Amino acid sequence: MPYTIVSDICEGAADCIPVCPVDCIHWPETELKNDKGFKYPYIDMDTCIDCGACLAACPIEGAILDDAQPELQKI
């Protein structure tokens, strides 16, 4: 099951992007910001291989979930 970046919690650290072995984490085409004022990436759930590298790399508690909840990714 793919992972999910919670757009409203993410602080845009982007530590998740370089550790993804299948390059499934991307910035939205338009620069979106959450209510905290941070840009945030999203996970392409069709490409995610459920390896957990993003979750291990993320310094923000709760910003990445280990299950698919696409409604929490605002893209």
CSV table of N, CA and C in Angstrom, one decimal:
chain,number,residue,atom,x,y,z
A,1,MET,N,0.8,-1.2,0.0
A,1,MET,CA,0.0,0.0,0.0
A,1,MET,C,0.9,1.2,0.0
A,2,PRO,N,0.7,2.2,-0.8
A,2,PRO,CA,1.5,3.4,-0.9
A,2,PRO,C,1.4,4.3,0.3
A,3,TYR,N,2.4,5.1,0.4
A,3,TYR,CA,2.5,6.1,1.5
A,3,TYR,C,1.8,7.3,1.1
A,4,THR,N,1.6,8.2,2.1
A,4,THR,CA,0.8,9.5,1.8
A,4,THR,C,1.6,10.6,2.5
A,5,ILE,N,1.8,11.7,1.8
A,5,ILE,CA,2.2,13.0,2.4
A,5,ILE,C,1.0,13.8,2.8
A,6,VAL,N,0.9,14.1,4.1
A,6,VAL,CA,-0.2,14.9,4.6
A,6,VAL,C,0.1,16.4,4.3
A,7,SER,N,-0.5,17.0,3.3
A,7,SER,CA,-0.2,18.3,2.8
A,7,SER,C,-0.3,19.3,4.0
A,8,ASP,N,-1.3,19.2,4.8
A,8,ASP,CA,-1.5,20.2,5.9
A,8,ASP,C,-0.4,20.1,7.0
A,9,ILE,N,0.3,19.0,7.1
A,9,ILE,CA,1.3,18.9,8.1
A,9,ILE,C,2.7,19.1,7.6
A,10,CYS,N,3.0,18.7,6.3
A,10,CYS,CA,4.3,18.8,5.7
A,10,CYS,C,4.8,20.2,5.9
A,11,GLU,N,6.2,20.3,6.1
A,11,GLU,CA,6.8,21.6,6.2
A,11,GLU,C,7.8,21.8,5.1
A,12,GLY,N,7.7,21.0,4.1
A,12,GLY,CA,8.5,21.2,2.9
A,12,GLY,C,10.0,20.9,3.0
A,13,ALA,N,10.4,20.2,4.0
A,13,ALA,CA,11.8,19.9,4.2
A,13,ALA,C,12.4,19.1,3.0
A,14,ALA,N,11.6,18.3,2.4
A,14,ALA,CA,11.9,17.6,1.1
A,14,ALA,C,13.0,16.6,1.4
A,15,ASP,N,13.3,16.1,2.6
A,15,ASP,CA,14.2,15.1,2.9
A,15,ASP,C,13.8,13.8,2.3
A,16,CYS,N,12.5,13.7,2.0
A,16,CYS,CA,11.9,12.4,1.4
A,16,CYS,C,12.3,12.3,-0.1
A,17,ILE,N,12.4,13.3,-0.8
A,17,ILE,CA,12.6,13.3,-2.2
A,17,ILE,C,13.9,12.5,-2.6
A,18,PRO,N,15.0,12.8,-2.1
A,18,PRO,CA,16.3,12.2,-2.6
A,18,PRO,C,16.4,10.7,-2.2
A,19,VAL,N,15.7,10.3,-1.2
A,19,VAL,CA,15.8,8.9,-0.7
A,19,VAL,C,14.8,7.9,-1.4
A,20,CYS,N,13.9,8.4,-2.2
A,20,CYS,CA,12.9,7.6,-2.8
A,20,CYS,C,13.6,6.8,-4.0
A,21,PRO,N,13.6,5.5,-3.9
A,21,PRO,CA,14.3,4.7,-5.0
A,21,PRO,C,13.6,4.7,-6.3
A,22,VAL,N,12.3,5.1,-6.4
A,22,VAL,CA,11.6,5.0,-7.6
A,22,VAL,C,11.2,6.4,-8.1
A,23,ASP,N,11.7,7.5,-7.4
A,23,ASP,CA,11.3,8.9,-7.8
A,23,ASP,C,9.8,9.1,-7.9
A,24,CYS,N,9.1,8.7,-6.9
A,24,CYS,CA,7.7,8.9,-6.9
A,24,CYS,C,7.2,10.1,-6.1
A,25,ILE,N,8.1,10.9,-5.6
A,25,ILE,CA,7.8,12.1,-4.8
A,25,ILE,C,8.1,13.3,-5.6
A,26,HIS,N,7.1,14.2,-5.8
A,26,HIS,CA,7.3,15.3,-6.7
A,26,HIS,C,6.7,16.6,-6.1
A,27,TRP,N,7.1,17.7,-6.6
A,27,TRP,CA,6.5,19.0,-6.2
A,27,TRP,C,5.4,19.2,-7.2
A,28,PRO,N,4.2,19.8,-6.7
A,28,PRO,CA,3.1,20.1,-7.7
A,28,PRO,C,3.6,21.0,-8.8
A,29,GLU,N,3.0,21.0,-9.9
A,29,GLU,CA,3.3,21.8,-11.0
A,29,GLU,C,3.1,23.3,-10.7
A,30,THR,N,2.1,23.6,-9.9
A,30,THR,CA,2.0,25.0,-9.4
A,30,THR,C,2.4,25.0,-8.0
A,31,GLU,N,3.0,26.1,-7.6
A,31,GLU,CA,3.5,26.2,-6.2
A,31,GLU,C,2.4,26.4,-5.2
A,32,LEU,N,2.0,25.3,-4.6
A,32,LEU,CA,1.0,25.3,-3.6
A,32,LEU,C,1.6,25.4,-2.2
A,33,LYS,N,0.9,26.1,-1.3
A,33,LYS,CA,1.3,26.2,0.1
A,33,LYS,C,0.2,25.8,1.0
A,34,ASN,N,0.6,25.2,2.1
A,34,ASN,CA,-0.5,24.8,3.1
A,34,ASN,C,-0.8,25.9,4.0
A,35,ASP,N,-1.7,25.7,5.0
A,35,ASP,CA,-2.1,26.8,5.9
A,35,ASP,C,-0.9,27.3,6.8
A,36,LYS,N,0.1,26.5,6.9
A,36,LYS,CA,1.3,26.9,7.7
A,36,LYS,C,2.3,27.7,6.9
A,37,GLY,N,2.0,27.8,5.6
A,37,GLY,CA,2.8,28.6,4.7
A,37,GLY,C,3.9,27.9,4.0
A,38,PHE,N,3.9,26.6,4.1
A,38,PHE,CA,5.0,25.7,3.5
A,38,PHE,C,4.6,25.1,2.1
A,39,LYS,N,5.5,25.1,1.2
A,39,LYS,CA,5.3,24.3,0.0
A,39,LYS,C,5.4,22.8,0.4
A,40,TYR,N,4.8,21.9,-0.3
A,40,TYR,CA,4.8,20.5,0.0
A,40,TYR,C,4.8,19.7,-1.2
A,41,PRO,N,5.6,18.5,-1.2
A,41,PRO,CA,5.5,17.6,-2.3
A,41,PRO,C,4.4,16.6,-2.1
A,42,TYR,N,4.2,15.7,-3.1
A,42,TYR,CA,3.2,14.7,-3.0
A,42,TYR,C,3.8,13.4,-3.5
A,43,ILE,N,3.2,12.3,-3.1
A,43,ILE,CA,3.6,10.9,-3.6
A,43,ILE,C,2.7,10.4,-4.7
A,44,ASP,N,3.3,10.0,-5.8
A,44,ASP,CA,2.6,9.4,-6.9
A,44,ASP,C,2.3,8.0,-6.4
A,45,MET,N,1.1,7.7,-6.0
A,45,MET,CA,0.7,6.4,-5.4
A,45,MET,C,0.7,5.3,-6.4
A,46,ASP,N,0.7,5.6,-7.7
A,46,ASP,CA,0.8,4.6,-8.7
A,46,ASP,C,2.2,4.1,-8.9
A,47,THR,N,3.2,4.9,-8.5
A,47,THR,CA,4.6,4.5,-8.6
A,47,THR,C,5.2,4.0,-7.3
A,48,CYS,N,4.7,4.5,-6.2
A,48,CYS,CA,5.2,4.1,-4.8
A,48,CYS,C,5.3,2.6,-4.7
A,49,ILE,N,6.5,2.1,-4.1
A,49,ILE,CA,6.6,0.7,-3.9
A,49,ILE,C,6.6,0.3,-2.4
A,50,ASP,N,6.1,1.3,-1.6
A,50,ASP,CA,5.9,1.0,-0.2
A,50,ASP,C,7.2,0.6,0.5
A,51,CYS,N,8.3,1.3,0.3
A,51,CYS,CA,9.5,0.9,0.9
A,51,CYS,C,9.8,1.5,2.2
A,52,GLY,N,9.1,2.7,2.5
A,52,GLY,CA,9.3,3.4,3.8
A,52,GLY,C,10.4,4.3,3.9
A,53,ALA,N,11.2,4.5,2.8
A,53,ALA,CA,12.4,5.4,2.9
A,53,ALA,C,12.0,6.8,3.2
A,54,CYS,N,10.9,7.2,2.6
A,54,CYS,CA,10.4,8.6,2.8
A,54,CYS,C,10.0,8.8,4.3
A,55,LEU,N,9.3,7.9,4.9
A,55,LEU,CA,8.9,8.0,6.3
A,55,LEU,C,10.1,8.1,7.2
A,56,ALA,N,11.1,7.2,6.9
A,56,ALA,CA,12.3,7.2,7.8
A,56,ALA,C,13.1,8.5,7.6
A,57,ALA,N,13.0,9.2,6.5
A,57,ALA,CA,13.8,10.4,6.2
A,57,ALA,C,13.1,11.6,6.7
A,58,CYS,N,11.8,11.6,6.9
A,58,CYS,CA,11.1,12.8,7.2
A,58,CYS,C,11.3,13.3,8.6
A,59,PRO,N,11.7,14.5,8.8
A,59,PRO,CA,11.9,15.0,10.2
A,59,PRO,C,10.6,15.5,10.9
A,60,ILE,N,9.5,15.6,10.1
A,60,ILE,CA,8.3,16.2,10.6
A,60,ILE,C,7.3,15.1,11.0
A,61,GLU,N,7.0,14.9,12.3
A,61,GLU,CA,6.2,13.9,12.8
A,61,GLU,C,4.8,14.0,12.2
A,62,GLY,N,4.2,12.9,11.6
A,62,GLY,CA,2.9,12.9,11.1
A,62,GLY,C,2.8,13.4,9.7
A,63,ALA,N,3.9,13.9,9.1
A,63,ALA,CA,3.8,14.4,7.7
A,63,ALA,C,3.6,13.3,6.7
A,64,ILE,N,4.1,12.1,7.0
A,64,ILE,CA,4.0,11.0,6.0
A,64,ILE,C,3.3,9.9,6.8
A,65,LEU,N,2.3,9.3,6.1
A,65,LEU,CA,1.6,8.2,6.7
A,65,LEU,C,1.9,6.9,5.9
A,66,ASP,N,1.9,5.8,6.6
A,66,ASP,CA,2.3,4.5,6.0
A,66,ASP,C,1.1,3.8,5.4
A,67,ASP,N,0.1,4.5,4.9
A,67,ASP,CA,-1.0,4.0,4.2
A,67,ASP,C,-1.5,5.0,3.2
A,68,ALA,N,-2.3,4.5,2.2
A,68,ALA,CA,-2.8,5.4,1.2
A,68,ALA,C,-4.0,6.1,1.6
A,69,GLN,N,-3.9,7.4,1.7
A,69,GLN,CA,-5.0,8.3,2.0
A,69,GLN,C,-4.9,9.5,1.1
A,70,PRO,N,-5.2,9.3,-0.2
A,70,PRO,CA,-5.0,10.3,-1.2
A,70,PRO,C,-5.8,11.6,-0.9
A,71,GLU,N,-6.8,11.6,-0.2
A,71,GLU,CA,-7.6,12.8,0.1
A,71,GLU,C,-6.8,13.8,1.0
A,72,LEU,N,-5.7,13.3,1.6
A,72,LEU,CA,-4.8,14.1,2.5
A,72,LEU,C,-3.7,14.8,1.7
A,73,GLN,N,-3.5,14.4,0.4
A,73,GLN,CA,-2.5,15.0,-0.4
A,73,GLN,C,-3.2,16.0,-1.3
A,74,LYS,N,-3.0,17.3,-1.2
A,74,LYS,CA,-3.6,18.3,-2.0
A,74,LYS,C,-2.7,18.7,-3.1
A,75,ILE,N,-3.1,18.2,-4.3
A,75,ILE,CA,-2.3,18.6,-5.5
A,75,ILE,C,-3.2,19.1,-6.6
